[in-house]
PDB file of C-alpha atoms in Angstrom:
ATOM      1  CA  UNK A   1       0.000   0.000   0.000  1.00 44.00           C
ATOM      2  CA  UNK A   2       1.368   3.388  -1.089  1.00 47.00           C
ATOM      3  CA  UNK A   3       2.435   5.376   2.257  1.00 51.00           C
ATOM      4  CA  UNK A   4       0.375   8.689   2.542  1.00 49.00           C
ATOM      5  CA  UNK A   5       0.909   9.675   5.986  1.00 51.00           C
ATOM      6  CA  UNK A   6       2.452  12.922   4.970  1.00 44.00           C
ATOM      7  CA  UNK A   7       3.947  13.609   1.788  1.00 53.00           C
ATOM      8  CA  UNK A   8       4.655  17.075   0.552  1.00 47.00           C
ATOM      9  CA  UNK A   9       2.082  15.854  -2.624  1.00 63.00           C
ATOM     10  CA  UNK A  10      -0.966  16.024  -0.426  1.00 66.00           C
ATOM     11  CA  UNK A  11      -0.074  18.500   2.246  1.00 62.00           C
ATOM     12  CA  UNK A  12      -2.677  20.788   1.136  1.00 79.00           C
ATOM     13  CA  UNK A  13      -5.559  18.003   1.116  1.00 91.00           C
ATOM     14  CA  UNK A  14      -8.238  17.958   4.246  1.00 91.00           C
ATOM     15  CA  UNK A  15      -7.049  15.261   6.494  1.00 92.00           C
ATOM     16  CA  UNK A  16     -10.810  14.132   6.516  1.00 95.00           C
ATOM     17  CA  UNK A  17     -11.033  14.480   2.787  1.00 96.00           C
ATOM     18  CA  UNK A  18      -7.575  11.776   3.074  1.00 94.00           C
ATOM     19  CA  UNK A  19      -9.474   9.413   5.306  1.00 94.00           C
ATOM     20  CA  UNK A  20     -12.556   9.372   2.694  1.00 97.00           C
ATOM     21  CA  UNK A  21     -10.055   8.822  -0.207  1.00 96.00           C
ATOM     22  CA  UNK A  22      -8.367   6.120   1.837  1.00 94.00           C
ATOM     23  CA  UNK A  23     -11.894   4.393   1.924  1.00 96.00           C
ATOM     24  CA  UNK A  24     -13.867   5.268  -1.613  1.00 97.00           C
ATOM     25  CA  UNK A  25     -10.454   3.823  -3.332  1.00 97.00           C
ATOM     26  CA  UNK A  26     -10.853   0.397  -1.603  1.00 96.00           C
ATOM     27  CA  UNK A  27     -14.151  -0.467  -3.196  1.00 97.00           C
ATOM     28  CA  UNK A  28     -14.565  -2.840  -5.945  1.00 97.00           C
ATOM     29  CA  UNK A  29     -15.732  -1.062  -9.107  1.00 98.00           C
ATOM     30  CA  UNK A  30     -15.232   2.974  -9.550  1.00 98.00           C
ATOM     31  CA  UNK A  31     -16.104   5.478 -10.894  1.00 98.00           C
ATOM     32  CA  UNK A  32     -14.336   8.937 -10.839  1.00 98.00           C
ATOM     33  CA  UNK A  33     -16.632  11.467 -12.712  1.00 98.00           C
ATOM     34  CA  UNK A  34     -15.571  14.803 -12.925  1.00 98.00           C
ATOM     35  CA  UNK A  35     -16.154  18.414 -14.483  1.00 98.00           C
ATOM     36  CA  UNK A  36     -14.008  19.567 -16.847  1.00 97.00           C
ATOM     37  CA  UNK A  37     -14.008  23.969 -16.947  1.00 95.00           C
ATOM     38  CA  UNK A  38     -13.148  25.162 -13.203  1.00 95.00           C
ATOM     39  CA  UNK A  39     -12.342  21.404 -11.808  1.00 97.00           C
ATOM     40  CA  UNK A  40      -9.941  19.681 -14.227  1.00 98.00           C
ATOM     41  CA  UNK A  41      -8.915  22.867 -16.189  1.00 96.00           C
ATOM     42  CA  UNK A  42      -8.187  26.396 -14.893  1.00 95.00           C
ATOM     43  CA  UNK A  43     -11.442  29.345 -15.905  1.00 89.00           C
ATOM     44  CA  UNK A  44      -9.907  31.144 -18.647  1.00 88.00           C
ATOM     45  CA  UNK A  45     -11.751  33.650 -21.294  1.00 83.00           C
ATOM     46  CA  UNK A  46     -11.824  32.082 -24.398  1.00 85.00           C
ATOM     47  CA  UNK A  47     -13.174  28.220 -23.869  1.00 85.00           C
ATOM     48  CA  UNK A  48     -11.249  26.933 -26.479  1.00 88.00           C
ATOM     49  CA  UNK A  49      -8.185  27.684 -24.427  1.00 93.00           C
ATOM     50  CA  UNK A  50      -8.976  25.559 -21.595  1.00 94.00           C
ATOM     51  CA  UNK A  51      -6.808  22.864 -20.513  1.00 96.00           C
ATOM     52  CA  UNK A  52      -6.450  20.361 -17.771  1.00 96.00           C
ATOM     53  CA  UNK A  53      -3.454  21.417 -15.567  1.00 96.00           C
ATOM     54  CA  UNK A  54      -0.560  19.196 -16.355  1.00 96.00           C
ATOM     55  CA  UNK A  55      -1.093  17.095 -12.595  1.00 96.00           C
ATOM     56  CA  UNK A  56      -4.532  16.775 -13.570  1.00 97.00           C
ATOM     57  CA  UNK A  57      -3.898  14.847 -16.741  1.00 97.00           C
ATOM     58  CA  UNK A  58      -1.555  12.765 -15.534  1.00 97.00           C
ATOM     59  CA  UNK A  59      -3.764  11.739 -12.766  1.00 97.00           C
ATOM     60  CA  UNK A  60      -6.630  11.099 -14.842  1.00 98.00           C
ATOM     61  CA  UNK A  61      -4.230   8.949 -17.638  1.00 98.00           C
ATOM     62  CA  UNK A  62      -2.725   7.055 -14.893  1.00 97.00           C
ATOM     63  CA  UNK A  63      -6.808   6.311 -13.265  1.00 98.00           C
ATOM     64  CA  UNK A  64      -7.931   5.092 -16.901  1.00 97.00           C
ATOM     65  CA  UNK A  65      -5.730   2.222 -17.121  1.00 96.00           C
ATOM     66  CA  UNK A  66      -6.458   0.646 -13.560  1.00 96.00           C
ATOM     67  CA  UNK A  67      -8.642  -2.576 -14.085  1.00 95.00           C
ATOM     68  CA  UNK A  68     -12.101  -2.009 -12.278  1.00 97.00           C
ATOM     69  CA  UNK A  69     -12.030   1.655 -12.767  1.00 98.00           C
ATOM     70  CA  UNK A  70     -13.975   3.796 -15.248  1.00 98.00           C
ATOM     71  CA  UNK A  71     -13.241   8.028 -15.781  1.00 98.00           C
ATOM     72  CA  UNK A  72     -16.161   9.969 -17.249  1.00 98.00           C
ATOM     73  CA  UNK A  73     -16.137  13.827 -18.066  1.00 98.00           C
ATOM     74  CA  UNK A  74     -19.318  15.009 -17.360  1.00 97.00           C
ATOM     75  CA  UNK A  75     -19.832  18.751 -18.894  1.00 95.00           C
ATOM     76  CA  UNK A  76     -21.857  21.488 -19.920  1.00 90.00           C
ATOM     77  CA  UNK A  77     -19.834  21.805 -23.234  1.00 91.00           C
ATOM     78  CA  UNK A  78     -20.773  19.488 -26.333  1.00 88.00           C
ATOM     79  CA  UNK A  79     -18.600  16.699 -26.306  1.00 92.00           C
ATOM     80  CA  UNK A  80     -16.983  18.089 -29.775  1.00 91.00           C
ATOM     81  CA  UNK A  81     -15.982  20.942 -28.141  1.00 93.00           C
ATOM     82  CA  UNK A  82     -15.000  18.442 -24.655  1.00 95.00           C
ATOM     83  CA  UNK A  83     -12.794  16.207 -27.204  1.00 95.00           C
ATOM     84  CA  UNK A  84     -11.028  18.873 -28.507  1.00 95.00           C
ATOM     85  CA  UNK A  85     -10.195  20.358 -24.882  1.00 96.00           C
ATOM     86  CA  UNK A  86      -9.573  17.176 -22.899  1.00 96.00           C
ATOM     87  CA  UNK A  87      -8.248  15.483 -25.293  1.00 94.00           C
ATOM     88  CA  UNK A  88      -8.126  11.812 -23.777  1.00 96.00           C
ATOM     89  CA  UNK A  89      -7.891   8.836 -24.762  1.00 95.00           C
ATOM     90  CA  UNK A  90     -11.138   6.878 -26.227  1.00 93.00           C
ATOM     91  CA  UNK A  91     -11.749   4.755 -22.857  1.00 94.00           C
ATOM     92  CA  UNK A  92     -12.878   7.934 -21.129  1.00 97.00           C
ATOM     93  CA  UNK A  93     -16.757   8.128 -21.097  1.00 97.00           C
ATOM     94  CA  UNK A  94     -17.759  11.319 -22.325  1.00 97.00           C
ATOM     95  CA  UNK A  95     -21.278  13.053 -21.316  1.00 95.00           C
ATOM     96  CA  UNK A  96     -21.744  16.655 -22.570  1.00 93.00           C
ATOM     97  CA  UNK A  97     -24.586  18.804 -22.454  1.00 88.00           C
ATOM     98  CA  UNK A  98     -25.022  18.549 -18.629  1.00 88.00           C
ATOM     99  CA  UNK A  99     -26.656  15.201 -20.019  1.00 89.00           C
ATOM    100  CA  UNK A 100     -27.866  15.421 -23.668  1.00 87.00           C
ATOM    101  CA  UNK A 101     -25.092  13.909 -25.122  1.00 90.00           C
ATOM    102  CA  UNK A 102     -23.422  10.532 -24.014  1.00 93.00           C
ATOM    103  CA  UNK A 103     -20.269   8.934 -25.883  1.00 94.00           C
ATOM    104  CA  UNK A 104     -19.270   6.058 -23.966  1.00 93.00           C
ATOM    105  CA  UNK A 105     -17.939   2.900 -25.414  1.00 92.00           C
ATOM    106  CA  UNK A 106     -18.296   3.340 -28.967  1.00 87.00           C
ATOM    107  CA  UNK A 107     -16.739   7.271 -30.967  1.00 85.00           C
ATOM    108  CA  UNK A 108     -20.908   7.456 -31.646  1.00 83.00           C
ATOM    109  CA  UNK A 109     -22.661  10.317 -29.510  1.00 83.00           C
ATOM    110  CA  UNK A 110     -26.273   9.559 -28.757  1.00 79.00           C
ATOM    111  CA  UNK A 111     -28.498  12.239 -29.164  1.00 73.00           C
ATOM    112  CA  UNK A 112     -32.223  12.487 -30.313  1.00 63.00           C
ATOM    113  CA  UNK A 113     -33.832  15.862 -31.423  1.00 74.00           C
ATOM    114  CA  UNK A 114     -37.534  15.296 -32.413  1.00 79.00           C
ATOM    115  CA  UNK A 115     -38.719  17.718 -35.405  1.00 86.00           C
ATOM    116  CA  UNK A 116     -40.394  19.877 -32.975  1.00 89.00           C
ATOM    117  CA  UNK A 117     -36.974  20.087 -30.414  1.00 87.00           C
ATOM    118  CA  UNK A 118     -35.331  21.072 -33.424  1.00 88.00           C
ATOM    119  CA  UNK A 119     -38.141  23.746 -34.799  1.00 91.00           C
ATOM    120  CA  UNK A 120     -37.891  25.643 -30.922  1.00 92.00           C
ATOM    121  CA  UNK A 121     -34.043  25.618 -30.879  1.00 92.00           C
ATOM    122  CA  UNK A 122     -34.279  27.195 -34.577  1.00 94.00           C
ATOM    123  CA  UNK A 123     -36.645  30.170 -32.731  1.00 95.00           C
ATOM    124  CA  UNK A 124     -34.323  30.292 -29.758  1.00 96.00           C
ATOM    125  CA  UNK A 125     -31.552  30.866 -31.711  1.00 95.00           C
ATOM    126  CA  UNK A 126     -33.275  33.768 -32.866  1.00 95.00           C
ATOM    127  CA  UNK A 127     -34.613  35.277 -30.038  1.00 94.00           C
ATOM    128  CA  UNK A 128     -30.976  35.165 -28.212  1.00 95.00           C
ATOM    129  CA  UNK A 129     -29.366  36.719 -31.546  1.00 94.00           C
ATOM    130  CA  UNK A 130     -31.756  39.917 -30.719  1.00 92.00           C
ATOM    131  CA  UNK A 131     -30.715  39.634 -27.208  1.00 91.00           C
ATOM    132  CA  UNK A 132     -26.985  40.514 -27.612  1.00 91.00           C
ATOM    133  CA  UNK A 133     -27.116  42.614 -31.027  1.00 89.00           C
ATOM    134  CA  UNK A 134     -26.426  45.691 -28.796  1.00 84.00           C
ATOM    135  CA  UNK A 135     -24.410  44.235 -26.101  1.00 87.00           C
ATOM    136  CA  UNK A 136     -20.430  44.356 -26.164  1.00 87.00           C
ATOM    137  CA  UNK A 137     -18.118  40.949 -25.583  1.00 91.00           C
ATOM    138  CA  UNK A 138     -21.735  38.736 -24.628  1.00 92.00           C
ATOM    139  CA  UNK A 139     -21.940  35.797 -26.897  1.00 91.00           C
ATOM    140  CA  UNK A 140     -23.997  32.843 -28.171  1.00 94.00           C
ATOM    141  CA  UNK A 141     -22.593  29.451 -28.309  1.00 91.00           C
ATOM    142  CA  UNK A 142     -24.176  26.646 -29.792  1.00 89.00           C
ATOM    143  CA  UNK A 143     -25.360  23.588 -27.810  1.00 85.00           C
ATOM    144  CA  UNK A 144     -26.611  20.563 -29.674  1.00 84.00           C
ATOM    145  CA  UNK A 145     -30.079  21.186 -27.785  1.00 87.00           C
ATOM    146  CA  UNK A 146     -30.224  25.015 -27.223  1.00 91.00           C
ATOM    147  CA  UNK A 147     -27.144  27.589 -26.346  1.00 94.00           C
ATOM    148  CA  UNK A 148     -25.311  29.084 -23.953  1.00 92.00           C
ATOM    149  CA  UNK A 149     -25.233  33.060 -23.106  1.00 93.00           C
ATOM    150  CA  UNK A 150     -21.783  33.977 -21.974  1.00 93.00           C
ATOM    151  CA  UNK A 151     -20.881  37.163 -20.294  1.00 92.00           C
ATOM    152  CA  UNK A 152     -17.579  36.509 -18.950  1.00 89.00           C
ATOM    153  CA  UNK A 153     -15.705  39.125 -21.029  1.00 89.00           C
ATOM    154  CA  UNK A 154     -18.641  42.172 -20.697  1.00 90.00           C
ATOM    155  CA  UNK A 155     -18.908  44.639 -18.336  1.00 90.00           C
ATOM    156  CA  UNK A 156     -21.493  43.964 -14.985  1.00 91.00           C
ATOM    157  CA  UNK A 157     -23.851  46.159 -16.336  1.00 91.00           C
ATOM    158  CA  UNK A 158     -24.152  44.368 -19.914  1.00 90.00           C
ATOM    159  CA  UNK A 159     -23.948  41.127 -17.985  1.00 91.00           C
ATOM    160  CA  UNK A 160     -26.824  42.166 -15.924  1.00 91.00           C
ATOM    161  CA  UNK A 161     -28.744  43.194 -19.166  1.00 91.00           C
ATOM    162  CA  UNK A 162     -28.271  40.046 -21.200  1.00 92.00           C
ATOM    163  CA  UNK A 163     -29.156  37.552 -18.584  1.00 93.00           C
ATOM    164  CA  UNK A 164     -32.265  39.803 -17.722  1.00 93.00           C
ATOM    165  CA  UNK A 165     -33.463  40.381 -21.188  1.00 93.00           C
ATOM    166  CA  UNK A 166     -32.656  36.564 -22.116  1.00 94.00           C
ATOM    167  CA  UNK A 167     -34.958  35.367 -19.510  1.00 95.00           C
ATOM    168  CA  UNK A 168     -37.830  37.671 -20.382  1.00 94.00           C
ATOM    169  CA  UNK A 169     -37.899  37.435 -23.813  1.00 94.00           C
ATOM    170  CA  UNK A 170     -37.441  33.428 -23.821  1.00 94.00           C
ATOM    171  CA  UNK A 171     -39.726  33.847 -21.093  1.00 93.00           C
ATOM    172  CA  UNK A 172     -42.018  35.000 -23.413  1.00 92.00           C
ATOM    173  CA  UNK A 173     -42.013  33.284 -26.186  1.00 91.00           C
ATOM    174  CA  UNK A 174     -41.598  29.286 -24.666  1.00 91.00           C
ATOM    175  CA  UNK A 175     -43.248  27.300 -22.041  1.00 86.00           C
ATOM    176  CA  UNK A 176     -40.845  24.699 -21.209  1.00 84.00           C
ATOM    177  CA  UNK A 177     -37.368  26.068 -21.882  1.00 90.00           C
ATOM    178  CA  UNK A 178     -34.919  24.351 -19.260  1.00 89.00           C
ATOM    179  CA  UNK A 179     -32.977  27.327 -18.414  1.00 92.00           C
ATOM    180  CA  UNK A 180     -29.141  27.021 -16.044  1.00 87.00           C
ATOM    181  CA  UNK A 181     -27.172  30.007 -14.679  1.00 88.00           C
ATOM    182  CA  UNK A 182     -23.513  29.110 -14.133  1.00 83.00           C
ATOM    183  CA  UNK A 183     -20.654  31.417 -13.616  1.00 80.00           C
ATOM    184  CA  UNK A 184     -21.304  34.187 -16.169  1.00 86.00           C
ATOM    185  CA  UNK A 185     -23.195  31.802 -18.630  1.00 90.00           C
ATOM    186  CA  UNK A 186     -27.100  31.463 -18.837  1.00 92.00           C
ATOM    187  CA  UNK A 187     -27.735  27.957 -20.725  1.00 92.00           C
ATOM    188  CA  UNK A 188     -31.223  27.503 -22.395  1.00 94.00           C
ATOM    189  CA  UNK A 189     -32.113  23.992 -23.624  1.00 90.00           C
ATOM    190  CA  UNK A 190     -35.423  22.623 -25.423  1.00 90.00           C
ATOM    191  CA  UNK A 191     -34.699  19.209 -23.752  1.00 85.00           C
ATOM    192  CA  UNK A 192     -34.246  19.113 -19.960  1.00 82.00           C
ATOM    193  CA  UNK A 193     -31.669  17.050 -18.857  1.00 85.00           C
ATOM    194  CA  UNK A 194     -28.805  17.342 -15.549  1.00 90.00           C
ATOM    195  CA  UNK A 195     -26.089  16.176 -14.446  1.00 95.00           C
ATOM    196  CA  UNK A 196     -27.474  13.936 -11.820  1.00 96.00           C
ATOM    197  CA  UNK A 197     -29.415  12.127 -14.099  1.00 93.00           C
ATOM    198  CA  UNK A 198     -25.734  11.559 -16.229  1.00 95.00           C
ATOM    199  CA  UNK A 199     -24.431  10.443 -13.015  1.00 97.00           C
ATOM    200  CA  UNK A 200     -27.229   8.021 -12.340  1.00 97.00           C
ATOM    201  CA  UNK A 201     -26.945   6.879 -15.791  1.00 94.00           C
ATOM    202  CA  UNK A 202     -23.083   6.134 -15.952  1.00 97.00           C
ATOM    203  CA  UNK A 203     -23.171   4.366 -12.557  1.00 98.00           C
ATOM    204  CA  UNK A 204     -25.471   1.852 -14.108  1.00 97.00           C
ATOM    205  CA  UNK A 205     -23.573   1.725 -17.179  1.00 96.00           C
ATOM    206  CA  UNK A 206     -20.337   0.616 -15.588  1.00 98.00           C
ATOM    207  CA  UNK A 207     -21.631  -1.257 -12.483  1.00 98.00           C
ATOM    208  CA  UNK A 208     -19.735   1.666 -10.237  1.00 98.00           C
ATOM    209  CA  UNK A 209     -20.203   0.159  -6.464  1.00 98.00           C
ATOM    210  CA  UNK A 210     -18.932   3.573  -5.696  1.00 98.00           C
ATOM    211  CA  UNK A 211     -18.714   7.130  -7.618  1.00 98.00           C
ATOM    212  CA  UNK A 212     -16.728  10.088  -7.220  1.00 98.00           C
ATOM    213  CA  UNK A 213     -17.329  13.313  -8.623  1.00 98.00           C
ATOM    214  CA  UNK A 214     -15.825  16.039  -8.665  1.00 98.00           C
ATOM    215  CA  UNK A 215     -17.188  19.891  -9.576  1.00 97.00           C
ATOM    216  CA  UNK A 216     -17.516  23.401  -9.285  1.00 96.00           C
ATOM    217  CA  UNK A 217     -20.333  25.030 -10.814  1.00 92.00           C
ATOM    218  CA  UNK A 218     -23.961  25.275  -9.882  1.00 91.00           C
ATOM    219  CA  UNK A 219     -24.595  23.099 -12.355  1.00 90.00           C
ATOM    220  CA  UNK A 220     -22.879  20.430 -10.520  1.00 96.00           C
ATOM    221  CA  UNK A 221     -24.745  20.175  -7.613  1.00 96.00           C
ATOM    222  CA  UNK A 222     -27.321  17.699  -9.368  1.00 95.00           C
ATOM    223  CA  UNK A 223     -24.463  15.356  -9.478  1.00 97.00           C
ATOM    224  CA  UNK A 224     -23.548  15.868  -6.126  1.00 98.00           C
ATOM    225  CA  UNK A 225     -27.409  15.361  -5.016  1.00 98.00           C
ATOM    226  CA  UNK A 226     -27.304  11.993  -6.984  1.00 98.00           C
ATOM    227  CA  UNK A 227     -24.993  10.528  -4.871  1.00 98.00           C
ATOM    228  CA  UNK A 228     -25.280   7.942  -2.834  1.00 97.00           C
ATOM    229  CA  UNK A 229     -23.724   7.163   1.312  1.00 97.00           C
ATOM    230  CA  UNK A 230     -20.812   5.317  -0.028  1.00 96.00           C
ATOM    231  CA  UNK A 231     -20.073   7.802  -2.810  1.00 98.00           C
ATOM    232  CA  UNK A 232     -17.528  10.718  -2.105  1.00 98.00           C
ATOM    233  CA  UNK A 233     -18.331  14.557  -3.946  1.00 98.00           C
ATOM    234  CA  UNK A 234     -15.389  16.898  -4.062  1.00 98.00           C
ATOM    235  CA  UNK A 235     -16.359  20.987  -4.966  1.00 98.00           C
ATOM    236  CA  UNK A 236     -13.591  23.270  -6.414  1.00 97.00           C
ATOM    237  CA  UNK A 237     -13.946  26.696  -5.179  1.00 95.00           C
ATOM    238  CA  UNK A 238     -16.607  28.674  -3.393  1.00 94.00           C
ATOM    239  CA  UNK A 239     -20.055  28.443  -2.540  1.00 91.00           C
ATOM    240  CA  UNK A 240     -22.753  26.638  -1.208  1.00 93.00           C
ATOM    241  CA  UNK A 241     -22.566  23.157  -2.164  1.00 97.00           C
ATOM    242  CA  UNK A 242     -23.987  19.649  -1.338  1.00 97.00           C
ATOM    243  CA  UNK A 243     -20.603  17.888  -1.808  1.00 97.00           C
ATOM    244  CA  UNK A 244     -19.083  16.408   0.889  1.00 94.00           C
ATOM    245  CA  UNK A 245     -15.629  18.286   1.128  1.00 97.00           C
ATOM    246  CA  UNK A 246     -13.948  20.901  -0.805  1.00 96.00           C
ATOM    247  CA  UNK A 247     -10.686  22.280  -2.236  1.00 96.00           C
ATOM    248  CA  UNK A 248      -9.683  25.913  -2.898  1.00 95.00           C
ATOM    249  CA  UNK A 249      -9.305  24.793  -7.119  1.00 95.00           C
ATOM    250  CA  UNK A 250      -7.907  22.802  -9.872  1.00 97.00           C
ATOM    251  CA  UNK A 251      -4.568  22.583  -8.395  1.00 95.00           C
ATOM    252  CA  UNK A 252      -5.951  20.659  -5.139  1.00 96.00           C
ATOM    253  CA  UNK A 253      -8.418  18.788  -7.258  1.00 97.00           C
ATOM    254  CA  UNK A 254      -5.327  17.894  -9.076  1.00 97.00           C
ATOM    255  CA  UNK A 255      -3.713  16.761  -5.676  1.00 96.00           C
ATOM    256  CA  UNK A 256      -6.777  14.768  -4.989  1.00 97.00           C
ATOM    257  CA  UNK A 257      -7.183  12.726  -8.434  1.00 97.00           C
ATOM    258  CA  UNK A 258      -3.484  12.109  -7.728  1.00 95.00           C
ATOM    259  CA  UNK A 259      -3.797  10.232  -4.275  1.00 95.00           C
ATOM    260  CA  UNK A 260      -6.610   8.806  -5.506  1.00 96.00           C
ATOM    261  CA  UNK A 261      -4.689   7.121  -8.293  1.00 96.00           C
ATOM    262  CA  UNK A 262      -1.849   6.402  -6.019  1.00 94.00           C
ATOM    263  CA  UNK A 263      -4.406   4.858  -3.287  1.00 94.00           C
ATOM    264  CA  UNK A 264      -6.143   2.918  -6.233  1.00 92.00           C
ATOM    265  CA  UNK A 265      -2.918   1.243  -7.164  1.00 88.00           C
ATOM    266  CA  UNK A 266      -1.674   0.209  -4.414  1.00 82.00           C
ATOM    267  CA  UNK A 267      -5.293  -1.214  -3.490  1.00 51.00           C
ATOM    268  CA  UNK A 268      -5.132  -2.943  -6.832  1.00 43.00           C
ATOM    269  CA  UNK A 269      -1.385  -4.230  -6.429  1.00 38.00           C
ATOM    270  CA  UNK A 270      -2.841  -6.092  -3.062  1.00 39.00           C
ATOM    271  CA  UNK A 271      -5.758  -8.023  -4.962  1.00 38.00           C
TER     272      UNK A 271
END
């Protein structure tokens, strides 16, 4: 068993958030499910840009090629736009679309639009193109089931605008638009979908007898509801959250994919 007791690696790490490593990493079948933007891979401007930090990769690499253990992305980006970013290998389970899309064992992506889906997404692209016609450095990006609003390079007072406007005038004009506020993005989808349901979904998929997840955003906190007593949820950053312990950012979610590989190995060398 690798020795953990106190190694500069993990110095930063919750000695509680240790002891629940030291048990999650024992059980027979897991899964480690994580965010990409915020958890894996530093906020930056442009999304494009984002990468996981170098500790981070290597952690998840090393966790995809232990036997009995299964590593899923589970984003609000498509899962062209996760590919490109994250850039793993094909055992990785991708979900993107906080649900919507799901590429698991095969390089096919499910998703189903009905005629209709695809009719209201047309409209909403429209009504969010009048949205930010006037409004400096807010942008559209397209989802495969709606968009996203992002306001991360505008001022506060155009932010404020376009998420105000965007509600009331999709407000307006649809019933049932499933509608997500994460750190200066407002997501609107004609198919509702979250990321507990993803989680619930990929646990049955790979026969996890425990998951852990990792996340940051408000969006994440459906996955952190979904899981279960012997599951283990790890938020990045601030605010109120339903995981069960937290780290200041990447770099200590980093740290903790990193122990958990080195627990998970030596737990596998002893089988």
């Amino acid at each position: 068993m690798v020795d953990i007791d106190s190694p500069p690696t993990y110095s930063r790490l919750p000695e509680p958030l240790i002891g629940a490593m030291r048990e999650i990493a024992r059980t027979k079948r897991l899964l480690v499910a994580l965010d990409f933007d915020g958890t894996l891979a530093p906020e930056v401007d442009e999304p494009e840009q984002a990468r996981a930090t170098p500790e981070a990769r290597e952690a998840v690499l090393r966790l995809l090629e232990m036997p009995n253990t299964r590593v899923a992305l589970v984003s609000g980006r498509a899962i062209g736009s996760l590919e490109q970013v994250a850039d793993l290998p094909d055992q990785a389970l991708l979900i993107g679309s906080h649900g919507i899309e799901l590429r698991l064992d095969t390089p096919d992506v499910r998703l189903n639009l009905s005629s209709d889906e695809l009719e209201r997404r047309g409209e909403l692209n429209r009504v969010l193109k009048d949205v930010v016609e006037d409004l400096d450095e807010v942008w559209i990006e397209s989802k495969p089931a709606g968009f996203a609003l992002h306001t991360r390079l505008a001022t506060a007072e155009d932010s404020r605008i376009a998420h105000l406007v965007a509600r009331r005038e999709t407000s307006a004009e649809f019933d049932d638009l499933t509608v997500r506020e994460g750190k200066n993005v407002l997501e609107f989808s004609v198919r509702s979908t979250t990321k507990g349901e993803a989680i619930e979904h990929l646990r049955e998929y790979t026969g996890a007898t425990a998951v852990f997840f990792a996340g940051d955003d408000v969006t994440d906190e459906d996955a952190f509801a979904a899981l279960e007593p012997d599951d283990l949820g790890l938020k990045s950053g601030e605010g109120a959250t339903l995981a069960n312990y937290r780290v200041p950012g990447p770099k200590d979610v980093a740290r903790a994919l990193a122990l958990l590989a080195d627990l998970r190995e030596g737990d596998v060398h002893e089988q």
